[in-house]
PDB file of C-alpha atoms in Angstrom:
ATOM      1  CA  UNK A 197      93.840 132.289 107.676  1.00 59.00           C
ATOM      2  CA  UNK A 198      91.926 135.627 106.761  1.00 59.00           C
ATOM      3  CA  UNK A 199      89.973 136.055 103.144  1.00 63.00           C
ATOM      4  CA  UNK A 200      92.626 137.869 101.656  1.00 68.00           C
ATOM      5  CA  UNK A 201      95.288 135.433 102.679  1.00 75.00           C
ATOM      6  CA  UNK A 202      93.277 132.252 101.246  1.00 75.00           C
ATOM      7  CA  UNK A 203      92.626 134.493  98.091  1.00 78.00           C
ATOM      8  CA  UNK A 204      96.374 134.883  97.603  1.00 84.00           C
ATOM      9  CA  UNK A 205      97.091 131.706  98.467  1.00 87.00           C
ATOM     10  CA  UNK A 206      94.822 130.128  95.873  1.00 86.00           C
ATOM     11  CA  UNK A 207      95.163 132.494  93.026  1.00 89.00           C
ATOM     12  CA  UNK A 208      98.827 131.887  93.351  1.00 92.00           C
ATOM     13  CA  UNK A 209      98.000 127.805  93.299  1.00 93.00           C
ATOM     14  CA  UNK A 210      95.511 128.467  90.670  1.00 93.00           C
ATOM     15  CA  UNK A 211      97.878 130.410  87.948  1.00 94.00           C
ATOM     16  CA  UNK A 212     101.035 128.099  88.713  1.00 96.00           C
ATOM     17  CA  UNK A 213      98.889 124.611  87.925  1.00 96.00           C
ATOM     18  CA  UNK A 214      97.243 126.613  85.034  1.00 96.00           C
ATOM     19  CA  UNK A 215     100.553 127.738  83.575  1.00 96.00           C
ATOM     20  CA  UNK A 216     101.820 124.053  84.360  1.00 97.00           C
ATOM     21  CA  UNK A 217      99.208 122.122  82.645  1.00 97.00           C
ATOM     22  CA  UNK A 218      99.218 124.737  79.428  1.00 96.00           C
ATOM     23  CA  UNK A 219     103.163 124.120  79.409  1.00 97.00           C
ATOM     24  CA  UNK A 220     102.778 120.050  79.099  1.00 97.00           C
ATOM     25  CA  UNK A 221     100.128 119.910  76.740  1.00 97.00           C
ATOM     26  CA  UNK A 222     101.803 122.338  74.006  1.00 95.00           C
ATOM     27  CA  UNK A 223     104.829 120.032  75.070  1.00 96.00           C
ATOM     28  CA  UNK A 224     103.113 116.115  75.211  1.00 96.00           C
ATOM     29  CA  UNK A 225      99.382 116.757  73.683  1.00 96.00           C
ATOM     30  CA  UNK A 226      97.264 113.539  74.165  1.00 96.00           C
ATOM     31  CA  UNK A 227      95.130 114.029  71.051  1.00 95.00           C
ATOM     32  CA  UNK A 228      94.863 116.282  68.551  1.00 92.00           C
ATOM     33  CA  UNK A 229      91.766 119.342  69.516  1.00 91.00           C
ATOM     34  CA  UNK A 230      89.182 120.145  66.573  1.00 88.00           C
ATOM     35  CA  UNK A 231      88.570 123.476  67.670  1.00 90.00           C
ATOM     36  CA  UNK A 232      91.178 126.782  67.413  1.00 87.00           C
ATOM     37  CA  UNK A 233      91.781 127.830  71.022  1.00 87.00           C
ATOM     38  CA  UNK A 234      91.173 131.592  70.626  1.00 86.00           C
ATOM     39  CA  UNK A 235      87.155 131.527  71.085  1.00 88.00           C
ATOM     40  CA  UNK A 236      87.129 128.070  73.746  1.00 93.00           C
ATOM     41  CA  UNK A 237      89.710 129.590  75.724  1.00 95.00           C
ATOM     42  CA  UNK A 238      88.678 132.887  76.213  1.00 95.00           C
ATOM     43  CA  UNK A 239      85.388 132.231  77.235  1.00 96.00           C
ATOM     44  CA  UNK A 240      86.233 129.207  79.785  1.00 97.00           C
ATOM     45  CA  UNK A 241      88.503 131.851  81.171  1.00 96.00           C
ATOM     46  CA  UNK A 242      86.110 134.292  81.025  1.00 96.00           C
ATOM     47  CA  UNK A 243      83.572 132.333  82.752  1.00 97.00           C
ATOM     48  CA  UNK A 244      85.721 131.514  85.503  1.00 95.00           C
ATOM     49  CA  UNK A 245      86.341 135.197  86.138  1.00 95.00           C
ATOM     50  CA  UNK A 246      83.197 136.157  86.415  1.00 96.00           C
ATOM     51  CA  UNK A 247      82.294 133.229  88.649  1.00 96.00           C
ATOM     52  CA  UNK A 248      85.042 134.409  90.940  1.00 92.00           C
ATOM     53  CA  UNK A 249      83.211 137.889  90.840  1.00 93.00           C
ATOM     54  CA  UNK A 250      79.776 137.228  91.611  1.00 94.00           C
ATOM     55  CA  UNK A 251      80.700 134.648  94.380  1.00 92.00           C
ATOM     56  CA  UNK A 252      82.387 137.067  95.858  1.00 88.00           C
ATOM     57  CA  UNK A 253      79.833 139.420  95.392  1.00 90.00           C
ATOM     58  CA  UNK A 254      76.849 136.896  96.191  1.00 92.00           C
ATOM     59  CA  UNK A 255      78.247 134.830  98.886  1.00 88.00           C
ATOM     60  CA  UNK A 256      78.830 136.506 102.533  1.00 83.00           C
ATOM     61  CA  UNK A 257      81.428 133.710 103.788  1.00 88.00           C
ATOM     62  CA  UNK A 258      83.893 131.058 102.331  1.00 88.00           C
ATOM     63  CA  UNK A 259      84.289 127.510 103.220  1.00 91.00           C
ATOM     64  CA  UNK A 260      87.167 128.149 104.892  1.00 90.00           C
ATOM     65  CA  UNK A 261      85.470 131.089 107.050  1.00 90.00           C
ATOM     66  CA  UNK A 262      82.905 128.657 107.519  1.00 92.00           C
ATOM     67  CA  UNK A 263      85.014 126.255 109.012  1.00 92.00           C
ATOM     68  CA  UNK A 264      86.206 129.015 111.597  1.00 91.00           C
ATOM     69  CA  UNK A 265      83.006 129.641 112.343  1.00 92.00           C
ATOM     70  CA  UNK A 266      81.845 126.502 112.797  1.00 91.00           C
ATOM     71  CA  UNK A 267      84.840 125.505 115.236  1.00 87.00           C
ATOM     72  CA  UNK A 268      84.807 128.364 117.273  1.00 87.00           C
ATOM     73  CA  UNK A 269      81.093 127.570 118.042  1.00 88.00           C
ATOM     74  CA  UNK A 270      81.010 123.728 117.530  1.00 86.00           C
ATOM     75  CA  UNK A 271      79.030 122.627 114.996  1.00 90.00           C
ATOM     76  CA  UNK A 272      79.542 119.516 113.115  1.00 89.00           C
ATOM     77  CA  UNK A 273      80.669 116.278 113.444  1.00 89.00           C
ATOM     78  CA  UNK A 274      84.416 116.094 113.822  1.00 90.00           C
ATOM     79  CA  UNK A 275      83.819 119.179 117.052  1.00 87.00           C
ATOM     80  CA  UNK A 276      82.418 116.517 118.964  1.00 89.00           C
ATOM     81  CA  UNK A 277      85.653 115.093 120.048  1.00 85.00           C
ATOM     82  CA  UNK A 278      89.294 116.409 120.357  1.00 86.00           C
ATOM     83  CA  UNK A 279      91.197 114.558 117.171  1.00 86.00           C
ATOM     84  CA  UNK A 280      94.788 114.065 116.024  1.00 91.00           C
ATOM     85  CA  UNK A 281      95.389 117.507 113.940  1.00 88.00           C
ATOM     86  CA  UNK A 282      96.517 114.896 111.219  1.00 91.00           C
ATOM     87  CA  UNK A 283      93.351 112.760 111.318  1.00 94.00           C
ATOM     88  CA  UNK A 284      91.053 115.624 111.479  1.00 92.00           C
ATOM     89  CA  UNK A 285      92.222 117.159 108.291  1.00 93.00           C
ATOM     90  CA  UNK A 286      92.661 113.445 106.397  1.00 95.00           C
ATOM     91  CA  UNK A 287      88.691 112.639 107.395  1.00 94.00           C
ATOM     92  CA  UNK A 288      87.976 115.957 106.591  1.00 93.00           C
ATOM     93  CA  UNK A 289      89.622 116.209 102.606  1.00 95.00           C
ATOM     94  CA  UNK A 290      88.310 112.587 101.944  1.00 96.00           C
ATOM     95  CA  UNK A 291      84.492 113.444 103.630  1.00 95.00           C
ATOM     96  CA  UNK A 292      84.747 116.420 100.965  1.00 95.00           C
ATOM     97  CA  UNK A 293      85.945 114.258  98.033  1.00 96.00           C
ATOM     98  CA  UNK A 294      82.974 112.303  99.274  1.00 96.00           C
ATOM     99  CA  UNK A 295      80.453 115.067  99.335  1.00 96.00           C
ATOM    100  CA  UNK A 296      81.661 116.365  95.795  1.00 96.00           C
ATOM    101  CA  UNK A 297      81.448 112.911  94.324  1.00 97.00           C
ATOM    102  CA  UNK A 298      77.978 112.811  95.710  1.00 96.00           C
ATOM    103  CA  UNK A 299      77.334 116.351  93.829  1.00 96.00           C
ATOM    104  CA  UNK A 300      78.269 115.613  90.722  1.00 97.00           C
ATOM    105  CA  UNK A 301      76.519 112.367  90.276  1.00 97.00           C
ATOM    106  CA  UNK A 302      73.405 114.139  91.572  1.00 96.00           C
ATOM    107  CA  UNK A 303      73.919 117.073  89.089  1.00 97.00           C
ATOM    108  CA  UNK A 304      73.836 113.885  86.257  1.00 97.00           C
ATOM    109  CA  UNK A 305      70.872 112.438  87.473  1.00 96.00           C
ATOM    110  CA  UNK A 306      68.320 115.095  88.350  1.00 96.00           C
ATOM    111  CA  UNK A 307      67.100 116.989  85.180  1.00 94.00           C
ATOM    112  CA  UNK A 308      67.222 120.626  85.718  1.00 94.00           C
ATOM    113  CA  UNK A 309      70.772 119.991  87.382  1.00 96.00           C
ATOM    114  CA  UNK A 310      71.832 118.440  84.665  1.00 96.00           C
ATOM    115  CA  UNK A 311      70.615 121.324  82.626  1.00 96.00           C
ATOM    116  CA  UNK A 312      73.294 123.752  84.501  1.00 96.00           C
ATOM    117  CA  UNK A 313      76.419 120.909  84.269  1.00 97.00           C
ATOM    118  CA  UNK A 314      75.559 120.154  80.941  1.00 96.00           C
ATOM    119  CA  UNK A 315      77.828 123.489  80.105  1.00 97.00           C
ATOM    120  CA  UNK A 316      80.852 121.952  81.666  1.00 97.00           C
ATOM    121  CA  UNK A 317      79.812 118.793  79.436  1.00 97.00           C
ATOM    122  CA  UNK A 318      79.346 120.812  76.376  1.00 97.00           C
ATOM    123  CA  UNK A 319      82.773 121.639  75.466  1.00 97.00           C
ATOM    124  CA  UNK A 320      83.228 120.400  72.031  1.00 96.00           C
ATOM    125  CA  UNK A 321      87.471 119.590  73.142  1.00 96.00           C
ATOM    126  CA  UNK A 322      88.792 118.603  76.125  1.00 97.00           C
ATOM    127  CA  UNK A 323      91.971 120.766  77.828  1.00 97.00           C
ATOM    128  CA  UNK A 324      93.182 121.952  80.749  1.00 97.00           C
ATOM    129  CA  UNK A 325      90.649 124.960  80.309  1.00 97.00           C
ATOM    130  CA  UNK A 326      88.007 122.583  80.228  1.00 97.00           C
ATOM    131  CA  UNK A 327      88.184 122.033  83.985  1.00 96.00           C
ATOM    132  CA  UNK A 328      87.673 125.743  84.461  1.00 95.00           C
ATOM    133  CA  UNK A 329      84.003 126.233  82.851  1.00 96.00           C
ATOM    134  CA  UNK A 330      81.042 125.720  84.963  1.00 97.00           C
ATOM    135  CA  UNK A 331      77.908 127.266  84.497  1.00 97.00           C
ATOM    136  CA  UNK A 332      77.406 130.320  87.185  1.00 97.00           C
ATOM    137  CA  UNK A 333      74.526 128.733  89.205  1.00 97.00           C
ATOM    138  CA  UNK A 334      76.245 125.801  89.252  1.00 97.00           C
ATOM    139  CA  UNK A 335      79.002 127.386  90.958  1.00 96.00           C
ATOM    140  CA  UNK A 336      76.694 129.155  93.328  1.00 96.00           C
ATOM    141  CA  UNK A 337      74.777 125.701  94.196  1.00 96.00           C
ATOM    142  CA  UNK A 338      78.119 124.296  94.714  1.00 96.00           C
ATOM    143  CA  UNK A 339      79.633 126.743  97.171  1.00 95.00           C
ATOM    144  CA  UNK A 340      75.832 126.533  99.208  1.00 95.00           C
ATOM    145  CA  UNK A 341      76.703 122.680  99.014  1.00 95.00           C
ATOM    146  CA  UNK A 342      80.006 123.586 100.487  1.00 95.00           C
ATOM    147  CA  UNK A 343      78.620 125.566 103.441  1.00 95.00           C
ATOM    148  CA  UNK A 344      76.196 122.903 104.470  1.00 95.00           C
ATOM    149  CA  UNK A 345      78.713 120.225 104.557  1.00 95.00           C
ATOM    150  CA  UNK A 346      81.252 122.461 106.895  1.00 95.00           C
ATOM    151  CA  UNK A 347      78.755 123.089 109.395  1.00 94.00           C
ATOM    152  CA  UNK A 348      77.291 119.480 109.153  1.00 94.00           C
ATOM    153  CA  UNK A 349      81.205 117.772 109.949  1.00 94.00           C
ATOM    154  CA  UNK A 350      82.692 120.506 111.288  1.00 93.00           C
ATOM    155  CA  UNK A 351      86.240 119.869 109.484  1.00 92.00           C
ATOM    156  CA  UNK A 352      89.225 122.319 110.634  1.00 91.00           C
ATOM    157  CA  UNK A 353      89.610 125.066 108.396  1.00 91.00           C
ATOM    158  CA  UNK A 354      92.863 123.897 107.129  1.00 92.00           C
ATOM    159  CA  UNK A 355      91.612 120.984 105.810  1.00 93.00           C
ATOM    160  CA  UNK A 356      89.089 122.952 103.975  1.00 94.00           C
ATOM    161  CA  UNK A 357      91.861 124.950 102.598  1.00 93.00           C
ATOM    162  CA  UNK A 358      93.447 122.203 101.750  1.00 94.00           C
ATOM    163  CA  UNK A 359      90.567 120.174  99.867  1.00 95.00           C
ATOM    164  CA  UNK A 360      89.687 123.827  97.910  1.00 93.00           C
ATOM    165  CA  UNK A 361      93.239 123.649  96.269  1.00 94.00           C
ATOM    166  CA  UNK A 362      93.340 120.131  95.486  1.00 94.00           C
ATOM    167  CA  UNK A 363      90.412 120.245  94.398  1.00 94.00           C
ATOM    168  CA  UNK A 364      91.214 123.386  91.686  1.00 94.00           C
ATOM    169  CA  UNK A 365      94.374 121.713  90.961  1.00 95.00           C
ATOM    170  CA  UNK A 366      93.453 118.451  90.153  1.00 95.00           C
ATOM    171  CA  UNK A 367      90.384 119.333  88.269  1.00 96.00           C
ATOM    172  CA  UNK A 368      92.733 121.059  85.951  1.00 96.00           C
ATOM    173  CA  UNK A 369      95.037 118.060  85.775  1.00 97.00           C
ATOM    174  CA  UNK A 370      92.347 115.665  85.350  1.00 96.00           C
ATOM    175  CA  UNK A 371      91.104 117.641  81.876  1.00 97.00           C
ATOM    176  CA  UNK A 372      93.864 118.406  80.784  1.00 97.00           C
ATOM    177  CA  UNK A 373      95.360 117.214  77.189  1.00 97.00           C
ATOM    178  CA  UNK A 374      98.543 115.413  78.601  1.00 97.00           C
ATOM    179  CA  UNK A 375     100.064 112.753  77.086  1.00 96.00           C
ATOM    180  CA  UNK A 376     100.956 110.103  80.491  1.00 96.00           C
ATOM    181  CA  UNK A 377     102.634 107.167  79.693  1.00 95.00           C
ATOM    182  CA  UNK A 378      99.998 103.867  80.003  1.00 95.00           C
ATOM    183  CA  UNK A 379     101.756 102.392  82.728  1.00 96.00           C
ATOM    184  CA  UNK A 380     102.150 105.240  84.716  1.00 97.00           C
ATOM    185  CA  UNK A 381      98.539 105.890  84.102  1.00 97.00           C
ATOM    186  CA  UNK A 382      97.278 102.638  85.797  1.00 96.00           C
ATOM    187  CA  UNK A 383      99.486 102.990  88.928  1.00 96.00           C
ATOM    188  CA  UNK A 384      98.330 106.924  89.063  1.00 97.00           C
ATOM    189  CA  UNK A 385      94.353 105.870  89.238  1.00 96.00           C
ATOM    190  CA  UNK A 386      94.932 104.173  92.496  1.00 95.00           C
ATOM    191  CA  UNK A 387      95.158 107.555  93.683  1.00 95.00           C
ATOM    192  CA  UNK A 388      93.594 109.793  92.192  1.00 96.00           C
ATOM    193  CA  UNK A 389      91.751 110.717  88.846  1.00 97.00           C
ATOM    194  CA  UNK A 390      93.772 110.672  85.404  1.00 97.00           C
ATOM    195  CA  UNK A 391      93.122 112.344  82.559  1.00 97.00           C
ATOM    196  CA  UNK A 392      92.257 109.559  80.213  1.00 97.00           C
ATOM    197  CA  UNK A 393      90.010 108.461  83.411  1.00 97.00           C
ATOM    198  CA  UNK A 394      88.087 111.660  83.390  1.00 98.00           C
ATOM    199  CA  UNK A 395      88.075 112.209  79.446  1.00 98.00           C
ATOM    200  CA  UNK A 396      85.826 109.292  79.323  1.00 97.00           C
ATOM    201  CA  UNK A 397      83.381 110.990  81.242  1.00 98.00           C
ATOM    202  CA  UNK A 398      83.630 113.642  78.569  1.00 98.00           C
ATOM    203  CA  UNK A 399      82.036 111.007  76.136  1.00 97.00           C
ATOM    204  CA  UNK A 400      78.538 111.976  73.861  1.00 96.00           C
ATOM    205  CA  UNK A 401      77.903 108.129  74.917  1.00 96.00           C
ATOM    206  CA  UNK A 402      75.591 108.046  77.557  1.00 94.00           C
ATOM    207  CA  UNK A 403      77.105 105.359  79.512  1.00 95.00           C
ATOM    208  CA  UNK A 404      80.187 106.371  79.346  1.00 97.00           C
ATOM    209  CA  UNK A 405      79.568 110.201  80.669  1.00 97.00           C
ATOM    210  CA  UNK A 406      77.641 108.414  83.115  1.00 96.00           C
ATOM    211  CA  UNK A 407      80.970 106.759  84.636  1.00 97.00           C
ATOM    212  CA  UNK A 408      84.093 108.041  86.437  1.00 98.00           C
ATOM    213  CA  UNK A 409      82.302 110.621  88.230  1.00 97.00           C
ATOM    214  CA  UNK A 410      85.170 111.442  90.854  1.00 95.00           C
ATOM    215  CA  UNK A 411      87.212 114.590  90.285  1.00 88.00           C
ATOM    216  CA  UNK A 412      90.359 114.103  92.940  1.00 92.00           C
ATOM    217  CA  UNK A 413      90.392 110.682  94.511  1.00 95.00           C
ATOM    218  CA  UNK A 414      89.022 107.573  92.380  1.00 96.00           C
ATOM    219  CA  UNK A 415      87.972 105.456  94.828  1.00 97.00           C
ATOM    220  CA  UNK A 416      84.728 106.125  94.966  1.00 97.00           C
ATOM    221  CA  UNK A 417      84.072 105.390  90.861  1.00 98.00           C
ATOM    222  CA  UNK A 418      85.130 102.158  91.901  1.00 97.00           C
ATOM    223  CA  UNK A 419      83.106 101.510  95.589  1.00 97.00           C
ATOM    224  CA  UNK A 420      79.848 102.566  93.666  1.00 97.00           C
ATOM    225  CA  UNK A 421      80.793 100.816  90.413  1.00 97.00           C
ATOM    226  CA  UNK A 422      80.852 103.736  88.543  1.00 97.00           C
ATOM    227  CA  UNK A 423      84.330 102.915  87.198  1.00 97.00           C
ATOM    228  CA  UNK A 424      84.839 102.698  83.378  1.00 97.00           C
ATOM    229  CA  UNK A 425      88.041 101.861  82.242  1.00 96.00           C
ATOM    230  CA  UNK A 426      88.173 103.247  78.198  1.00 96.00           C
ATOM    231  CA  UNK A 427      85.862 104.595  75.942  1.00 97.00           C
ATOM    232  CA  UNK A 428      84.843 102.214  73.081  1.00 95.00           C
ATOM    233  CA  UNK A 429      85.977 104.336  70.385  1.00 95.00           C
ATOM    234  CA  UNK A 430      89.437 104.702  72.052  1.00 95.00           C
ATOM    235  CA  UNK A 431      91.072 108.316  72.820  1.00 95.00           C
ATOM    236  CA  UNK A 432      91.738 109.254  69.609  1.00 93.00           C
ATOM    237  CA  UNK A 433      88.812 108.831  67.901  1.00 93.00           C
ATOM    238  CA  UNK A 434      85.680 109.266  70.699  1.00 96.00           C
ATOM    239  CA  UNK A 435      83.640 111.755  70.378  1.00 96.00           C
ATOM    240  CA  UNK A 436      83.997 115.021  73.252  1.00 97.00           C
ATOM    241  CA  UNK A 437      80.489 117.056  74.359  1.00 96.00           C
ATOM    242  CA  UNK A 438      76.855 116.850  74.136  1.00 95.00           C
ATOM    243  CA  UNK A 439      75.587 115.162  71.260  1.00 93.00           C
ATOM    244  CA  UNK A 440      72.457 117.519  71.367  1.00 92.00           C
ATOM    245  CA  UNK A 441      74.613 120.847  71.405  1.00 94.00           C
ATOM    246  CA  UNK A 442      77.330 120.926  68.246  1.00 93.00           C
ATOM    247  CA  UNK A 443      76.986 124.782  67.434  1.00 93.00           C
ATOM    248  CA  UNK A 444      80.227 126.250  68.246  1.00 93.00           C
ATOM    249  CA  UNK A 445      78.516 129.743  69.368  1.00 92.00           C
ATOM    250  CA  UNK A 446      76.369 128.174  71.436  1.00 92.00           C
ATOM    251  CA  UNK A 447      79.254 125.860  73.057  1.00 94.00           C
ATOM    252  CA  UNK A 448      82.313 127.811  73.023  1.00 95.00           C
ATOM    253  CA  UNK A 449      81.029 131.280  72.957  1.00 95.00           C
ATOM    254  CA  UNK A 450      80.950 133.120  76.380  1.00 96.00           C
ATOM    255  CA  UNK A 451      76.896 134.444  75.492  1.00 95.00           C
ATOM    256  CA  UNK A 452      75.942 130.827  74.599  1.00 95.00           C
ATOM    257  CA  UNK A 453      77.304 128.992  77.124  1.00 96.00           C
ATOM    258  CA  UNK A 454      75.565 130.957  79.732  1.00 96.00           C
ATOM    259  CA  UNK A 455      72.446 130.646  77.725  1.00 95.00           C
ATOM    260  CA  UNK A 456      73.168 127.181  76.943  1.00 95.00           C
ATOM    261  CA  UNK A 457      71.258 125.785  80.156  1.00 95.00           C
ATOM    262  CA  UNK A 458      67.411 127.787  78.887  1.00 92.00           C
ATOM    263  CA  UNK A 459      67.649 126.339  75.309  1.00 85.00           C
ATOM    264  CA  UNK A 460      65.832 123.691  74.545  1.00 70.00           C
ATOM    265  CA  UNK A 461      67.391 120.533  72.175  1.00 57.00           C
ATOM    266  CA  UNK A 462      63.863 119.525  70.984  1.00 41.00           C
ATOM    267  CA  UNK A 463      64.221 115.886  72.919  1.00 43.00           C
ATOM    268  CA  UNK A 464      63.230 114.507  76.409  1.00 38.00           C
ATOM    269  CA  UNK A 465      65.256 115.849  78.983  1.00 50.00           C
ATOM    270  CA  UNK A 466      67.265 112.173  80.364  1.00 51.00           C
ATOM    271  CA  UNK A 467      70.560 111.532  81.441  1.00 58.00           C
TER     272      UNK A 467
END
């Protein structure tokens, strides 16, 4: 798989789960947004663009190219002996859903990270588009993150490719504002993150955006017993954001929310 290839490949991914997710929730919402989409959704969309420009600017290789590097001179982990193709790739997506679990709690627990996820967190509703908005350093940290964890297991490139779009496709189903019947819900979170999971996450209550870290496969919310079944105040009624950061400019406007991370909310930095 060359660059261009995987770019096709996953802007073609990206745009049908997009389209997909924007389709059900005009079609089943979950909950009623407080916010008109015209400002949130031009500037999470905005965001991700330029993300997509500057790490392609800023960063010399991909995961995936990593991957082919790291094979053809093996490095990592899984190079060290000759696996099943099939094995390889299903230790190599759950070691990734691993690693990223492992990011995002540490981007909740150490303060100046949390400073840069805090604009994911800071979106006032919660849709589909909210899985697309992550602060541009964060972004950058994430794809080093990326790197280091390729040439420390060594994973075949197609399971790289592989984790990449489940990981951009679930992220978006996991925010988005679907309405998914209860019992279909609970039988779903044995296998991966829901949206009602993941919205609790979303919470201004601290210990419930501390919880359900996991953004593809659940399982690790509930090995680390970071699981949280509901929010107290229910779906319909909790309260989506930062409790700290209710000015819509600053939140939903493409200027703020890249500024968002350098202002200060007047309180001890704690999460």
């Amino acid at each position: 798989m060359n660059n261009q290839s995987e770019v096709v490949i996953r802007l073609a991914c990206f745009s049908f789960v997009l389209l997909a997710m924007v389709v059900w929730e005009l079609l089943a919402p979950r909950r009623e947004l407080s916010l008109k989409r015209r400002w949130r959704w031009s500037s999470n969309i905005g965001l991700v663009i330029l993300n997509g420009i500057l790490v392609r600017f800023l960063m010399p290789i991909t995961a995936v190219g990593a991957a082919l590097l790291a094979q053809s001179s093996g490095y990592g982990f899984l190079n060290f002996v000759d696996w099943p193709t099939w094995l390889e790739i299903m230790i190599g997506v759950v070691a990734f859903d691993l690693a990223i679990y492992g990011q995002h709690l540490l981007f909740h627990k150490v303060p100046w990270l949390w400073r840069l996820h805090m604009v994911h967190h800071a979106d006032m509703d919660f849709d589909v588009t909210t899985g697309l908005r992550f602060h541009t350093f964060e972004i950058l940290l994430s794809v080093l993150i990326k790197l280091a964890v390729v040439f420390v297991l060594g994973p075949a490139a197609i399971a790289v490719a592989i984790f990449e779009l489940l990981l951009n496709a679930t992220s978006m189903f996991n925010h988005s504002n679907i309405s998914i019947p209860l019992w279909l819900d609970k039988m779903l979170r044995f296998v991966v993150v829901t949206p009602d999971m993941h919205r609790v996450h979303h919470s201004v209550i601290r210990c419930e955006t501390n919880s359900n870290f996991g953004f593809n496969l659940p399982w690790w919310d509930y090995l680390f017993r970071t699981y949280l079944s509901q929010p107290q105040d229910g779906h319909d009624q909790m309260t989506i954001g930062v409790s700290d950061y209710r000015d819509e400019t600053q939140t939903e406007h493409l200027p703020g929310m890249l500024q968002l991370p350098f202002r200060s909310s007047g309180r001890p930095e704690r999460n």
